[in-house]
Amino acid sequence: MISTYYLQIIILAGINIIMATSLNLIVGYTGQLSIGHAAFMSLGAYASAIATLHLGFPFIAALLFGAVVAGLFGVLVGIPTLRLKGDYLAIATLGFGEIVRIIFLNLQITGGAVGLRGIPKQTTLLWVIAAAIFTLFVLRRILNSRVGRALIAIREDETAAESMGINTMYFKTLSFGVGAFFAGFGGGLFAHYFRYIHPNVFGFMRSIEHLCMVVLGGLGNMWGAMLGAVALTAIPELLRAGAEYRLLAYGAILVLMMRARPQGLLGESEQTGGSIRRKIRIFSRGADTLKKT
Amino acid sequence: MLSAKGNDRILQVKEVTRRFGGLKAVDSVCLDIYKKEIVGLIGPNGAGKTTLFNLITGHYQPTTGSLYFKNEKIDGLRPFTITEKGIARTFQNIRLFGMMSVLENVLLGMHVRLHGGLASAVLCLPREKQEEQNAREKARELLSFVGLGNKEKEKARNLAYGEQRLLEVARALAAEPELLLLDEPAAGMNPQETMELMKLISRIRDEMEKTILLIEHDMKVVMGISERVAVLDYGKKIADGRPGEIQQNESVIRAYLGDSM
Amino acid sequence: MFIQQLVNGIILGSIYSLIALGYTMVYGIIMLINFAHGEIYMFGAFAGMILVVFYNVPFFLAFLLAMAFAGLVGLTVEYLAYRPLRRSSRLAALISAIGASIFLQNLALLIMGARPYTFPSPFIPKVYQTSFLTISKLELIILAISFLLMFALTFFIQKTKIGKAMRAAAQDMDTASLMGINVNLIISITFLVGSALGAAAGVMVGIYFRTVTPMMGLMPGLKGFVAAVLGGIGRIPGAMLGGLLLGVAEVMAAAYISSQYRDAAAFAILILVLFFKPTGLMGSFMQEKV
């Protein structure tokens, strides 16, 4: 049997796979930089926990409820913010995440600053594996369809995409909504495993962590996002021996890994990755133009 | 063609002006295009040709004036809506989806004619599968029509320059437009490729029954395939007529060669 | 009441402005969100505190030394974490910046421990009072230093040769280097100056709240970044305006709505402004070239 310690790491890695692959849909495939993924995770976590505690939902229903709530917020947030380009979108999503956190810190139903405790432990390893497979299956289906083509086209060249008749706002919002849905799904699993949630667990550093997983693994590569999720879950644990040097090393590893492989572990090499790089520059087109005036 | 009746008119550009700051990039231009015409749009660099394209396709909005496609007002519409209504374009500075395959690029062109959405994709509906299969078939036909039949699996960015231009044409045709706008399709092509392109453009009109408006600097191409040529200079339309007339037109000659003549 | 809050907001805002300047200057040149800037601010505060408390260095000298020290930290971070990634994707550089930020924060935790240090104010506590306004000597000094530094920076950017080179590099790095500008040097100077300004803010916040901790850079770092975006990132006057606006908005929200939602107000303002001006208050919007 696996010890509780390893079980916890594996479950966390599974949840992180859901988080990273769903964020990859938004950042890696649609090309929209989001630093607020943890906010959707917290929406899902709180909504599902409340569904279980107060509404008596069965586990699967609570999970879906959390995911739907997060997905709806994804759409709601996406509509005004996805007009923004690049870093402006990033900071808007970050701001949204902080607002959610602060609201949860002050609401009664979420337990405020005390957090929400006593959530039944319903997430098992089997559930997490099934959920991760389900997530990957759905994302893969989307990416291989007309919808997925449209998303990648938006990443590659938004103007040309619009010329193809792609309603870019609609598809960006769709991508954001689907990404948020699965983030909420992951949040529900998280809440029902750790049994206690606090708004600060889903702060912006958590969003940053998700982004690191995606970039480290390789943007626009689902295997990469999975690898990134597993690596960044495992590394802090492996460093546990070093105790107080752990986070110091974690920071250094991020820098060194980016220096060694800027395109991510499974990303295409810089030589052939020109288009992805261009896309990231498109991120900043808004800012680019300011400097010229 | 020139004498065609009003209901044969597919595009009407009516007194369209577009300002950028103090500059009138397009200055009260009127232009009518009739069904199944091939019209050339020429003018010196910076005359406002591409701006006019961007106005027709909705990438820019006119400062004043209006545009009608099949007697329906289209200014103020977003580019994707205009594509849906039946106008497709190519870009002067090739804008393919470089990381995607040649076939996928054409499938993207077909976007507005397909219906598969989120639900049908996730649920693997047989309807979606069928539609996707048909689309691929049709995309392959279009690719062989433009002469890229054997390149479908390559990444768009790995194609030769001339092939990329052809792919842009195939991608635009995939949207099943009635009006096709070609922005310097022959730029960067060698004489051999240019010849092929001219044949292709004629076939698009004759076999697919499309109307074509093209910007081109290569006079051999413009005068060779256009039935009518419109000339822009400093944003104004200075001439509009048969290629033979345009070649004789004094203000056109002056625009191209300067006042020293 | 209102005027009092307004003044309080401006004091807080001037600090945000100083932090925002560091973000905006770096962003203007290399298009990178320097995530480690909040930590550099914290390093500056620590340097100032250590010099004053442990070595009895006179305050203003300690202030300048702290700025210099943080400037060097900024230079080092740029050299080790950003320069190797200058030709890579911006996201890779962003992750590297995040790594640097985590590293610096934990370095401070390791050296100084998690407990807060007291940073005593070097000024005799004195309060000036009128019928509508109460302001302390310390607050006046903070205001004076902040505006002096902002004025000095504007002069430096507008009038000096290095400042002009910085503007040229911000506009087009390749052309600037063709014109004989040493771009690497200019980037280094940008980090040096931006980090020094951040340190100044850190020291002032340290004496204002009388505490210095390794975690102190987190929220102000984020707020400084928000202020820079609010004003239009890459624009120096924008950062100043954005900082002041953010400070005032925050204090007003705390005073008139609820102090619990103080931080939320800052982000809500940001989203609201971006909704109407997608590139910030002073960022201009140009039509995308098709």
mmCIF file of C-alpha atoms in Angstrom, chain A residues 21-249:
data_model
loop_
_atom_site.group_PDB
_atom_site.id
_atom_site.type_symbol
_atom_site.label_atom_id
_atom_site.label_comp_id
_atom_site.label_asym_id
_atom_site.label_seq_id
_atom_site.Cartn_x
_atom_site.Cartn_y
_atom_site.Cartn_z
ATOM 1 C CA THR A 21 -4.112 21.326 -18.659
ATOM 2 C CA SER A 22 -7.193 23.532 -18.325
ATOM 3 C CA LEU A 23 -5.008 26.630 -18.031
ATOM 4 C CA ASN A 24 -3.050 25.392 -21.031
ATOM 5 C CA LEU A 25 -6.261 25.577 -23.071
ATOM 6 C CA ILE A 26 -6.471 29.292 -22.275
ATOM 7 C CA VAL A 27 -2.796 30.278 -22.337
ATOM 8 C CA GLY A 28 -1.100 27.687 -24.500
ATOM 9 C CA TYR A 29 -3.761 27.067 -27.136
ATOM 10 C CA THR A 30 -5.840 30.228 -27.227
ATOM 11 C CA GLY A 31 -2.902 32.510 -26.433
ATOM 12 C CA GLN A 32 -4.637 34.492 -23.689
ATOM 13 C CA LEU A 33 -2.417 35.141 -20.673
ATOM 14 C CA SER A 34 -4.363 34.477 -17.474
ATOM 15 C CA ILE A 35 -2.947 34.803 -13.954
ATOM 16 C CA GLY A 36 -6.193 34.131 -12.171
ATOM 17 C CA HIS A 37 -6.742 30.421 -12.563
ATOM 18 C CA ALA A 38 -6.684 29.840 -8.793
ATOM 19 C CA ALA A 39 -9.701 32.121 -8.441
ATOM 20 C CA PHE A 40 -11.768 29.703 -10.510
ATOM 21 C CA MET A 41 -10.361 26.857 -8.476
ATOM 22 C CA SER A 42 -11.523 28.577 -5.297
ATOM 23 C CA LEU A 43 -14.958 29.254 -6.791
ATOM 24 C CA GLY A 44 -15.285 25.559 -7.542
ATOM 25 C CA ALA A 45 -13.905 24.565 -4.158
ATOM 26 C CA TYR A 46 -16.248 26.797 -2.203
ATOM 27 C CA ALA A 47 -19.302 26.142 -4.362
ATOM 28 C CA SER A 48 -18.878 22.371 -4.171
ATOM 29 C CA ALA A 49 -18.099 22.442 -0.444
ATOM 30 C CA ILE A 50 -21.173 24.542 0.237
ATOM 31 C CA ALA A 51 -23.238 22.215 -1.945
ATOM 32 C CA THR A 52 -22.065 19.272 0.130
ATOM 33 C CA LEU A 53 -22.336 20.939 3.530
ATOM 34 C CA HIS A 54 -25.485 22.990 3.171
ATOM 35 C CA LEU A 55 -27.404 21.505 0.280
ATOM 36 C CA GLY A 56 -26.632 17.863 0.860
ATOM 37 C CA PHE A 57 -25.497 17.223 -2.713
ATOM 38 C CA PRO A 58 -23.948 13.852 -3.475
ATOM 39 C CA PHE A 59 -20.234 14.088 -4.258
ATOM 40 C CA ILE A 60 -20.405 13.977 -8.039
ATOM 41 C CA ALA A 61 -23.222 16.513 -8.128
ATOM 42 C CA ALA A 62 -21.289 18.818 -5.818
ATOM 43 C CA LEU A 63 -18.227 18.545 -8.049
ATOM 44 C CA LEU A 64 -20.233 19.383 -11.141
ATOM 45 C CA PHE A 65 -21.982 22.204 -9.327
ATOM 46 C CA GLY A 66 -18.620 23.707 -8.390
ATOM 47 C CA ALA A 67 -17.360 23.343 -11.947
ATOM 48 C CA VAL A 68 -20.471 24.948 -13.427
ATOM 49 C CA VAL A 69 -20.296 27.877 -11.014
ATOM 50 C CA ALA A 70 -16.633 28.416 -11.871
ATOM 51 C CA GLY A 71 -17.368 28.072 -15.589
ATOM 52 C CA LEU A 72 -20.157 30.643 -15.410
ATOM 53 C CA PHE A 73 -17.832 33.053 -13.636
ATOM 54 C CA GLY A 74 -15.257 32.342 -16.305
ATOM 55 C CA VAL A 75 -17.689 33.483 -18.962
ATOM 56 C CA LEU A 76 -18.805 36.442 -16.885
ATOM 57 C CA VAL A 77 -15.249 37.592 -16.272
ATOM 58 C CA GLY A 78 -14.163 36.764 -19.788
ATOM 59 C CA ILE A 79 -16.688 38.964 -21.536
ATOM 60 C CA PRO A 80 -15.320 42.293 -20.286
ATOM 61 C CA THR A 81 -11.662 41.316 -19.849
ATOM 62 C CA LEU A 82 -10.889 39.314 -22.970
ATOM 63 C CA ARG A 83 -10.945 42.465 -25.055
ATOM 64 C CA LEU A 84 -7.668 43.280 -23.353
ATOM 65 C CA LYS A 85 -4.397 42.221 -24.874
ATOM 66 C CA GLY A 86 -1.409 40.532 -23.334
ATOM 67 C CA ASP A 87 -0.160 41.840 -20.045
ATOM 68 C CA TYR A 88 -3.247 43.973 -19.605
ATOM 69 C CA LEU A 89 -5.363 40.826 -19.681
ATOM 70 C CA ALA A 90 -2.925 39.172 -17.287
ATOM 71 C CA ILE A 91 -3.210 41.909 -14.697
ATOM 72 C CA ALA A 92 -6.993 42.078 -15.064
ATOM 73 C CA THR A 93 -7.297 38.347 -14.368
ATOM 74 C CA LEU A 94 -4.899 38.725 -11.457
ATOM 75 C CA GLY A 95 -7.049 41.556 -10.120
ATOM 76 C CA PHE A 96 -10.169 39.449 -10.486
ATOM 77 C CA GLY A 97 -8.493 36.652 -8.554
ATOM 78 C CA GLU A 98 -7.589 38.965 -5.712
ATOM 79 C CA ILE A 99 -11.116 40.367 -5.593
ATOM 80 C CA VAL A 100 -12.551 36.853 -5.298
ATOM 81 C CA ARG A 101 -10.100 36.046 -2.528
ATOM 82 C CA ILE A 102 -10.930 39.178 -0.565
ATOM 83 C CA ILE A 103 -14.672 38.632 -0.964
ATOM 84 C CA PHE A 104 -14.356 35.067 0.285
ATOM 85 C CA LEU A 105 -12.351 36.362 3.248
ATOM 86 C CA ASN A 106 -15.296 38.495 4.227
ATOM 87 C CA LEU A 107 -18.362 36.421 3.414
ATOM 88 C CA GLN A 108 -20.241 34.558 6.086
ATOM 89 C CA ILE A 109 -21.134 31.499 4.043
ATOM 90 C CA THR A 110 -17.491 30.863 3.145
ATOM 91 C CA GLY A 111 -16.412 31.044 6.771
ATOM 92 C CA GLY A 112 -14.591 34.315 6.184
ATOM 93 C CA ALA A 113 -11.057 34.515 7.461
ATOM 94 C CA VAL A 114 -11.546 31.312 9.457
ATOM 95 C CA GLY A 115 -12.010 29.279 6.323
ATOM 96 C CA LEU A 116 -14.432 26.468 5.669
ATOM 97 C CA ARG A 117 -13.899 23.299 7.672
ATOM 98 C CA GLY A 118 -15.527 19.950 8.120
ATOM 99 C CA ILE A 119 -15.905 19.144 4.430
ATOM 100 C CA PRO A 120 -16.311 15.372 4.144
ATOM 101 C CA LYS A 121 -13.324 13.583 2.675
ATOM 102 C CA GLN A 122 -14.780 12.124 -0.489
ATOM 103 C CA THR A 123 -11.975 12.549 -2.978
ATOM 104 C CA THR A 124 -10.068 9.316 -3.447
ATOM 105 C CA LEU A 125 -7.188 8.409 -5.695
ATOM 106 C CA LEU A 126 -9.599 6.672 -8.035
ATOM 107 C CA TRP A 127 -11.772 9.769 -8.271
ATOM 108 C CA VAL A 128 -8.780 11.956 -9.071
ATOM 109 C CA ILE A 129 -7.531 9.600 -11.760
ATOM 110 C CA ALA A 130 -10.986 9.388 -13.317
ATOM 111 C CA ALA A 131 -11.378 13.164 -13.159
ATOM 112 C CA ALA A 132 -7.994 13.794 -14.760
ATOM 113 C CA ILE A 133 -8.753 11.339 -17.564
ATOM 114 C CA PHE A 134 -12.155 12.923 -18.089
ATOM 115 C CA THR A 135 -10.562 16.392 -18.259
ATOM 116 C CA LEU A 136 -7.911 15.307 -20.725
ATOM 117 C CA PHE A 137 -10.480 13.503 -22.841
ATOM 118 C CA VAL A 138 -12.758 16.525 -23.091
ATOM 119 C CA LEU A 139 -9.896 18.926 -23.784
ATOM 120 C CA ARG A 140 -8.517 16.637 -26.458
ATOM 121 C CA ARG A 141 -11.941 16.367 -28.116
ATOM 122 C CA ILE A 142 -12.287 20.137 -28.139
ATOM 123 C CA LEU A 143 -8.810 20.711 -29.521
ATOM 124 C CA ASN A 144 -9.362 18.260 -32.367
ATOM 125 C CA SER A 145 -12.591 19.902 -33.475
ATOM 126 C CA ARG A 146 -13.643 23.000 -35.354
ATOM 127 C CA VAL A 147 -13.701 24.817 -32.010
ATOM 128 C CA GLY A 148 -10.120 23.862 -31.204
ATOM 129 C CA ARG A 149 -8.926 24.926 -34.641
ATOM 130 C CA ALA A 150 -10.527 28.310 -34.083
ATOM 131 C CA LEU A 151 -8.799 28.669 -30.702
ATOM 132 C CA ILE A 152 -5.370 27.875 -32.110
ATOM 133 C CA ALA A 153 -6.009 30.244 -35.004
ATOM 134 C CA ILE A 154 -6.699 33.031 -32.509
ATOM 135 C CA ARG A 155 -3.369 32.283 -30.849
ATOM 136 C CA GLU A 156 -1.526 32.256 -34.157
ATOM 137 C CA ASP A 157 -2.996 35.445 -35.611
ATOM 138 C CA GLU A 158 -6.083 37.059 -34.196
ATOM 139 C CA THR A 159 -6.635 39.366 -37.157
ATOM 140 C CA ALA A 160 -6.406 36.572 -39.690
ATOM 141 C CA ALA A 161 -8.672 34.444 -37.500
ATOM 142 C CA GLU A 162 -11.296 37.150 -37.564
ATOM 143 C CA SER A 163 -10.956 37.233 -41.345
ATOM 144 C CA MET A 164 -11.752 33.529 -41.471
ATOM 145 C CA GLY A 165 -15.118 34.398 -39.990
ATOM 146 C CA ILE A 166 -14.126 33.384 -36.488
ATOM 147 C CA ASN A 167 -15.949 35.380 -33.848
ATOM 148 C CA THR A 168 -12.814 35.796 -31.765
ATOM 149 C CA MET A 169 -14.548 37.216 -28.690
ATOM 150 C CA TYR A 170 -16.974 34.308 -28.615
ATOM 151 C CA PHE A 171 -14.272 31.679 -28.896
ATOM 152 C CA LYS A 172 -11.954 33.369 -26.427
ATOM 153 C CA THR A 173 -14.793 33.515 -23.925
ATOM 154 C CA LEU A 174 -15.643 29.889 -24.649
ATOM 155 C CA SER A 175 -12.065 28.865 -23.998
ATOM 156 C CA PHE A 176 -11.989 30.884 -20.806
ATOM 157 C CA GLY A 177 -15.277 29.344 -19.674
ATOM 158 C CA VAL A 178 -14.157 25.773 -20.356
ATOM 159 C CA GLY A 179 -10.815 26.413 -18.641
ATOM 160 C CA ALA A 180 -12.603 27.882 -15.629
ATOM 161 C CA PHE A 181 -15.031 24.947 -15.557
ATOM 162 C CA PHE A 182 -12.208 22.459 -15.149
ATOM 163 C CA ALA A 183 -10.414 24.710 -12.669
ATOM 164 C CA GLY A 184 -13.588 24.617 -10.603
ATOM 165 C CA PHE A 185 -13.702 20.867 -11.013
ATOM 166 C CA GLY A 186 -10.153 20.635 -9.651
ATOM 167 C CA GLY A 187 -11.109 22.971 -6.826
ATOM 168 C CA GLY A 188 -13.973 20.678 -5.824
ATOM 169 C CA LEU A 189 -11.653 17.687 -5.694
ATOM 170 C CA PHE A 190 -9.188 19.733 -3.652
ATOM 171 C CA ALA A 191 -11.832 20.809 -1.122
ATOM 172 C CA HIS A 192 -13.120 17.275 -0.632
ATOM 173 C CA TYR A 193 -9.647 15.908 -0.119
ATOM 174 C CA PHE A 194 -8.102 18.397 2.280
ATOM 175 C CA ARG A 195 -11.452 18.945 4.064
ATOM 176 C CA TYR A 196 -10.507 22.504 4.901
ATOM 177 C CA ILE A 197 -10.268 25.468 2.555
ATOM 178 C CA HIS A 198 -9.178 29.024 3.139
ATOM 179 C CA PRO A 199 -9.247 31.911 0.640
ATOM 180 C CA ASN A 200 -5.494 32.410 0.949
ATOM 181 C CA VAL A 201 -4.900 28.874 -0.287
ATOM 182 C CA PHE A 202 -6.074 30.186 -3.669
ATOM 183 C CA GLY A 203 -4.087 33.407 -3.736
ATOM 184 C CA PHE A 204 -2.251 34.740 -6.701
ATOM 185 C CA MET A 205 0.849 32.703 -5.933
ATOM 186 C CA ARG A 206 -1.271 29.631 -6.618
ATOM 187 C CA SER A 207 -2.267 31.062 -10.006
ATOM 188 C CA ILE A 208 1.373 31.772 -10.686
ATOM 189 C CA GLU A 209 2.187 28.181 -9.808
ATOM 190 C CA HIS A 210 -0.329 26.941 -12.384
ATOM 191 C CA LEU A 211 1.166 29.232 -14.992
ATOM 192 C CA CYS A 212 4.658 27.962 -14.151
ATOM 193 C CA MET A 213 3.477 24.390 -14.725
ATOM 194 C CA VAL A 214 2.164 25.254 -18.170
ATOM 195 C CA VAL A 215 5.186 27.260 -19.280
ATOM 196 C CA LEU A 216 7.662 24.843 -17.759
ATOM 197 C CA GLY A 217 6.032 21.901 -19.520
ATOM 198 C CA GLY A 218 5.780 23.695 -22.849
ATOM 199 C CA LEU A 219 2.990 25.976 -24.010
ATOM 200 C CA GLY A 220 0.334 24.432 -26.170
ATOM 201 C CA ASN A 221 1.366 20.897 -25.348
ATOM 202 C CA MET A 222 -0.928 18.784 -23.182
ATOM 203 C CA TRP A 223 1.770 16.252 -22.276
ATOM 204 C CA GLY A 224 3.959 19.186 -21.348
ATOM 205 C CA ALA A 225 1.348 20.651 -19.030
ATOM 206 C CA MET A 226 0.958 17.254 -17.351
ATOM 207 C CA LEU A 227 4.696 16.905 -16.957
ATOM 208 C CA GLY A 228 4.958 20.454 -15.620
ATOM 209 C CA ALA A 229 2.186 19.758 -13.126
ATOM 210 C CA VAL A 230 3.841 16.585 -11.866
ATOM 211 C CA ALA A 231 7.298 18.180 -11.756
ATOM 212 C CA LEU A 232 6.231 21.253 -9.827
ATOM 213 C CA THR A 233 4.218 19.133 -7.418
ATOM 214 C CA ALA A 234 7.109 16.754 -6.833
ATOM 215 C CA ILE A 235 10.039 19.189 -6.689
ATOM 216 C CA PRO A 236 9.045 20.944 -3.440
ATOM 217 C CA GLU A 237 8.472 17.516 -1.879
ATOM 218 C CA LEU A 238 11.825 16.199 -3.029
ATOM 219 C CA LEU A 239 13.407 19.316 -1.559
ATOM 220 C CA ARG A 240 11.699 18.731 1.761
ATOM 221 C CA ALA A 241 14.934 17.252 3.080
ATOM 222 C CA GLY A 242 16.499 20.669 2.720
ATOM 223 C CA ALA A 243 13.721 22.136 4.865
ATOM 224 C CA GLU A 244 14.394 25.858 5.034
ATOM 225 C CA TYR A 245 16.327 25.917 1.756
ATOM 226 C CA ARG A 246 13.377 24.374 -0.024
ATOM 227 C CA LEU A 247 11.675 27.425 -1.469
ATOM 228 C CA LEU A 248 14.995 29.102 -2.086
ATOM 229 C CA ALA A 249 15.932 26.186 -4.291
#
